[in-house]
PDB file of C-alpha atoms in Angstrom:
ATOM      1  CA  ILE Y1389     -14.978  -2.342  -8.583  1.00 52.00           C
ATOM      2  CA  ARG Y1390     -11.673  -2.876  -9.865  1.00 59.00           C
ATOM      3  CA  PHE Y1391      -9.693  -0.564  -8.159  1.00 66.00           C
ATOM      4  CA  MET Y1392      -5.845   0.033  -8.796  1.00 76.00           C
ATOM      5  CA  LEU Y1393      -2.890  -1.431  -7.362  1.00 89.00           C
ATOM      6  CA  LYS Y1394      -0.535   1.221  -7.487  1.00 93.00           C
ATOM      7  CA  VAL Y1395       3.046   0.737  -7.687  1.00 95.00           C
ATOM      8  CA  ILE Y1396       5.665   3.090  -5.940  1.00 97.00           C
ATOM      9  CA  ASP Y1397       9.210   2.147  -6.620  1.00 97.00           C
ATOM     10  CA  ILE Y1398      11.821   4.499  -4.281  1.00 98.00           C
ATOM     11  CA  GLY Y1399      14.414   1.357  -4.815  1.00 96.00           C
ATOM     12  CA  HIS Y1400      15.343   2.190  -8.381  1.00 95.00           C
ATOM     13  CA  LYS Y1401      15.809   5.561  -8.251  1.00 94.00           C
ATOM     14  CA  ASN Y1402      19.202   5.669  -6.233  1.00 94.00           C
ATOM     15  CA  PHE Y1403      17.604   8.117  -3.623  1.00 95.00           C
ATOM     16  CA  ALA Y1404      19.403   9.094  -0.875  1.00 96.00           C
ATOM     17  CA  LEU Y1405      17.877   7.875   2.486  1.00 97.00           C
ATOM     18  CA  ASP Y1406      15.638  10.888   3.406  1.00 97.00           C
ATOM     19  CA  LYS Y1407      14.760  11.512   0.117  1.00 98.00           C
ATOM     20  CA  ALA Y1408      13.173   7.819  -0.584  1.00 98.00           C
ATOM     21  CA  MET Y1409      10.810   8.592   2.595  1.00 98.00           C
ATOM     22  CA  SER Y1410       9.475  11.929   1.883  1.00 98.00           C
ATOM     23  CA  VAL Y1411       8.492  11.172  -1.641  1.00 98.00           C
ATOM     24  CA  LEU Y1412       7.124   7.770  -0.036  1.00 98.00           C
ATOM     25  CA  GLU Y1413       5.220   9.589   2.320  1.00 97.00           C
ATOM     26  CA  ALA Y1414       3.824  12.251  -0.644  1.00 97.00           C
ATOM     27  CA  GLU Y1415       2.852   9.822  -3.122  1.00 96.00           C
ATOM     28  CA  VAL Y1416       1.172   7.995  -0.249  1.00 96.00           C
ATOM     29  CA  SER Y1417      -0.639  10.941   1.182  1.00 96.00           C
ATOM     30  CA  ILE Y1418      -2.376  12.206  -2.889  1.00 95.00           C
ATOM     31  CA  LEU Y1419      -3.567   8.898  -3.067  1.00 93.00           C
ATOM     32  CA  ILE Y1420      -5.163   8.442   0.010  1.00 93.00           C
ATOM     33  CA  PHE Y1421      -6.546  11.930  -0.716  1.00 94.00           C
ATOM     34  CA  GLN Y1422      -7.329  10.722  -4.240  1.00 91.00           C
ATOM     35  CA  GLY Y1423      -9.375   8.086  -3.878  1.00 88.00           C
ATOM     36  CA  LYS Y1424      -8.466   5.723  -6.804  1.00 85.00           C
ATOM     37  CA  SER Y1425      -6.470   3.443  -5.303  1.00 89.00           C
ATOM     38  CA  ARG Y1426      -7.374   0.837  -2.723  1.00 91.00           C
ATOM     39  CA  ALA Y1427      -3.590  -0.950  -2.262  1.00 94.00           C
ATOM     40  CA  ILE Y1428       0.082   0.526  -2.520  1.00 96.00           C
ATOM     41  CA  LYS Y1429       2.766  -1.676  -3.213  1.00 97.00           C
ATOM     42  CA  ILE Y1430       5.900  -0.355  -2.275  1.00 98.00           C
ATOM     43  CA  ILE Y1431       9.214  -1.318  -4.052  1.00 98.00           C
ATOM     44  CA  HIS Y1432      12.235  -0.672  -1.674  1.00 97.00           C
ATOM     45  CA  GLY Y1433      14.126  -3.657  -3.030  1.00 96.00           C
ATOM     46  CA  HIS Y1434      16.956  -5.315  -0.602  1.00 94.00           C
ATOM     47  CA  GLY Y1435      20.474  -3.507  -0.720  1.00 91.00           C
ATOM     48  CA  THR Y1436      21.416  -2.888   2.346  1.00 94.00           C
ATOM     49  CA  GLY Y1437      17.902  -3.094   4.606  1.00 96.00           C
ATOM     50  CA  ALA Y1438      18.591   0.020   5.045  1.00 97.00           C
ATOM     51  CA  LEU Y1439      15.129   1.652   3.258  1.00 98.00           C
ATOM     52  CA  LYS Y1440      13.142  -1.882   3.419  1.00 98.00           C
ATOM     53  CA  ASN Y1441      13.904  -0.977   7.100  1.00 98.00           C
ATOM     54  CA  GLU Y1442      12.840   2.875   6.826  1.00 98.00           C
ATOM     55  CA  VAL Y1443       9.463   2.102   5.540  1.00 98.00           C
ATOM     56  CA  ARG Y1444       8.501  -0.879   7.195  1.00 98.00           C
ATOM     57  CA  GLU Y1445       8.693   1.377  10.379  1.00 97.00           C
ATOM     58  CA  TRP Y1446       6.693   4.670   9.006  1.00 98.00           C
ATOM     59  CA  SER Y1447       4.701   2.084   7.384  1.00 96.00           C
ATOM     60  CA  ILE Y1448       3.620   0.505  11.116  1.00 95.00           C
ATOM     61  CA  GLU Y1449       4.330   4.121  12.655  1.00 95.00           C
ATOM     62  CA  GLN Y1450       1.428   4.922  10.286  1.00 91.00           C
ATOM     63  CA  LYS Y1451      -0.650   1.611  10.628  1.00 84.00           C
ATOM     64  CA  GLY Y1452      -3.834   3.803  11.956  1.00 92.00           C
ATOM     65  CA  ARG Y1453      -3.820   5.449   8.358  1.00 92.00           C
ATOM     66  CA  PHE Y1454      -4.203   1.688   6.976  1.00 95.00           C
ATOM     67  CA  ASN Y1455      -6.152  -1.487   7.332  1.00 95.00           C
ATOM     68  CA  ALA Y1456      -3.107  -2.907   7.187  1.00 96.00           C
ATOM     69  CA  VAL Y1457       0.666  -2.996   6.153  1.00 97.00           C
ATOM     70  CA  ILE Y1458       1.529  -6.426   4.725  1.00 97.00           C
ATOM     71  CA  PHE Y1459       5.341  -7.896   4.320  1.00 98.00           C
ATOM     72  CA  GLY Y1460       5.947  -9.218   0.654  1.00 98.00           C
ATOM     73  CA  GLU Y1461       7.556 -12.451   2.736  1.00 98.00           C
ATOM     74  CA  ASN Y1462       3.976 -12.864   3.918  1.00 98.00           C
ATOM     75  CA  TYR Y1463       2.088 -11.895   0.658  1.00 97.00           C
ATOM     76  CA  ASP Y1464       0.316 -15.128  -0.214  1.00 97.00           C
ATOM     77  CA  MET Y1465      -2.672 -17.055  -0.380  1.00 96.00           C
ATOM     78  CA  PHE Y1466      -2.579 -18.433   3.633  1.00 97.00           C
ATOM     79  CA  ASP Y1467      -2.193 -14.593   4.881  1.00 98.00           C
ATOM     80  CA  LYS Y1468      -6.124 -13.592   5.502  1.00 98.00           C
ATOM     81  CA  GLU Y1469      -4.776  -9.934   5.406  1.00 97.00           C
ATOM     82  CA  SER Y1470      -2.877 -10.468   2.072  1.00 97.00           C
ATOM     83  CA  MET Y1471      -6.180 -12.183   0.766  1.00 96.00           C
ATOM     84  CA  ASP Y1472      -9.109  -9.456   1.801  1.00 96.00           C
ATOM     85  CA  MET Y1473      -6.982  -6.712   0.259  1.00 95.00           C
ATOM     86  CA  ARG Y1474      -6.912  -8.777  -2.790  1.00 93.00           C
ATOM     87  CA  SER Y1475     -10.492  -9.123  -2.550  1.00 92.00           C
ATOM     88  CA  ASP Y1476     -10.989  -5.818  -1.551  1.00 90.00           C
ATOM     89  CA  CYS Y1477      -8.888  -4.322  -4.927  1.00 88.00           C
ATOM     90  CA  GLY Y1478     -11.033  -7.036  -7.118  1.00 84.00           C
ATOM     91  CA  LEU Y1479      -7.557  -9.203  -7.442  1.00 78.00           C
ATOM     92  CA  PRO Y1480      -5.450  -7.542  -8.776  1.00 75.00           C
ATOM     93  CA  ASP Y1481      -2.873  -9.345 -11.059  1.00 84.00           C
ATOM     94  CA  ASP Y1482       0.349  -9.109  -9.565  1.00 92.00           C
ATOM     95  CA  LYS Y1483       3.286 -11.107 -10.055  1.00 93.00           C
ATOM     96  CA  ASP Y1484       4.606 -11.304  -6.359  1.00 96.00           C
ATOM     97  CA  PHE Y1485       1.874 -12.383  -5.027  1.00 96.00           C
ATOM     98  CA  GLY Y1486       2.958 -16.263  -3.084  1.00 97.00           C
ATOM     99  CA  ARG Y1487       6.562 -14.806  -3.853  1.00 97.00           C
ATOM    100  CA  ARG Y1488       8.060 -13.798  -0.567  1.00 97.00           C
ATOM    101  CA  ASN Y1489       9.280 -11.145  -2.075  1.00 97.00           C
ATOM    102  CA  SER Y1490      11.290  -9.401   0.768  1.00 97.00           C
ATOM    103  CA  ALA Y1491      11.681  -6.513  -1.192  1.00 98.00           C
ATOM    104  CA  ILE Y1492       8.500  -5.147  -1.220  1.00 98.00           C
ATOM    105  CA  THR Y1493       5.281  -3.656   1.038  1.00 98.00           C
ATOM    106  CA  TYR Y1494       2.005  -3.448   0.704  1.00 97.00           C
ATOM    107  CA  ILE Y1495      -0.166  -0.765   2.659  1.00 96.00           C
ATOM    108  CA  TRP Y1496      -4.071  -1.634   2.355  1.00 95.00           C
ATOM    109  CA  LEU Y1497      -5.651   1.714   2.509  1.00 93.00           C
ATOM    110  CA  ARG Y1498      -8.780   2.198   4.428  1.00 89.00           C
TER     111      ARG Y1498
END
């Protein structure tokens, strides 16, 4: 079974920090409820780093809901959680695999 890698882009919408986080929380909750995705790619961008830090703090606080939280800079063939997530999702096409992109964070759903 192939599960889609769902992309949530909150980094290019010019949202205020609290708005970006509420959009993220709502989207993640919907995806968990629907059960159609196994992984989420969150694009938070580089910017000042405030949104990235907030996304990662929130993701780690929520970790009990997820199999793993994988930072974009660790998302490559040498990271066990990355490979396990990709295997679980049917090896989705993702141009950021192996690119060490710190502007993204992945969430592997249960």
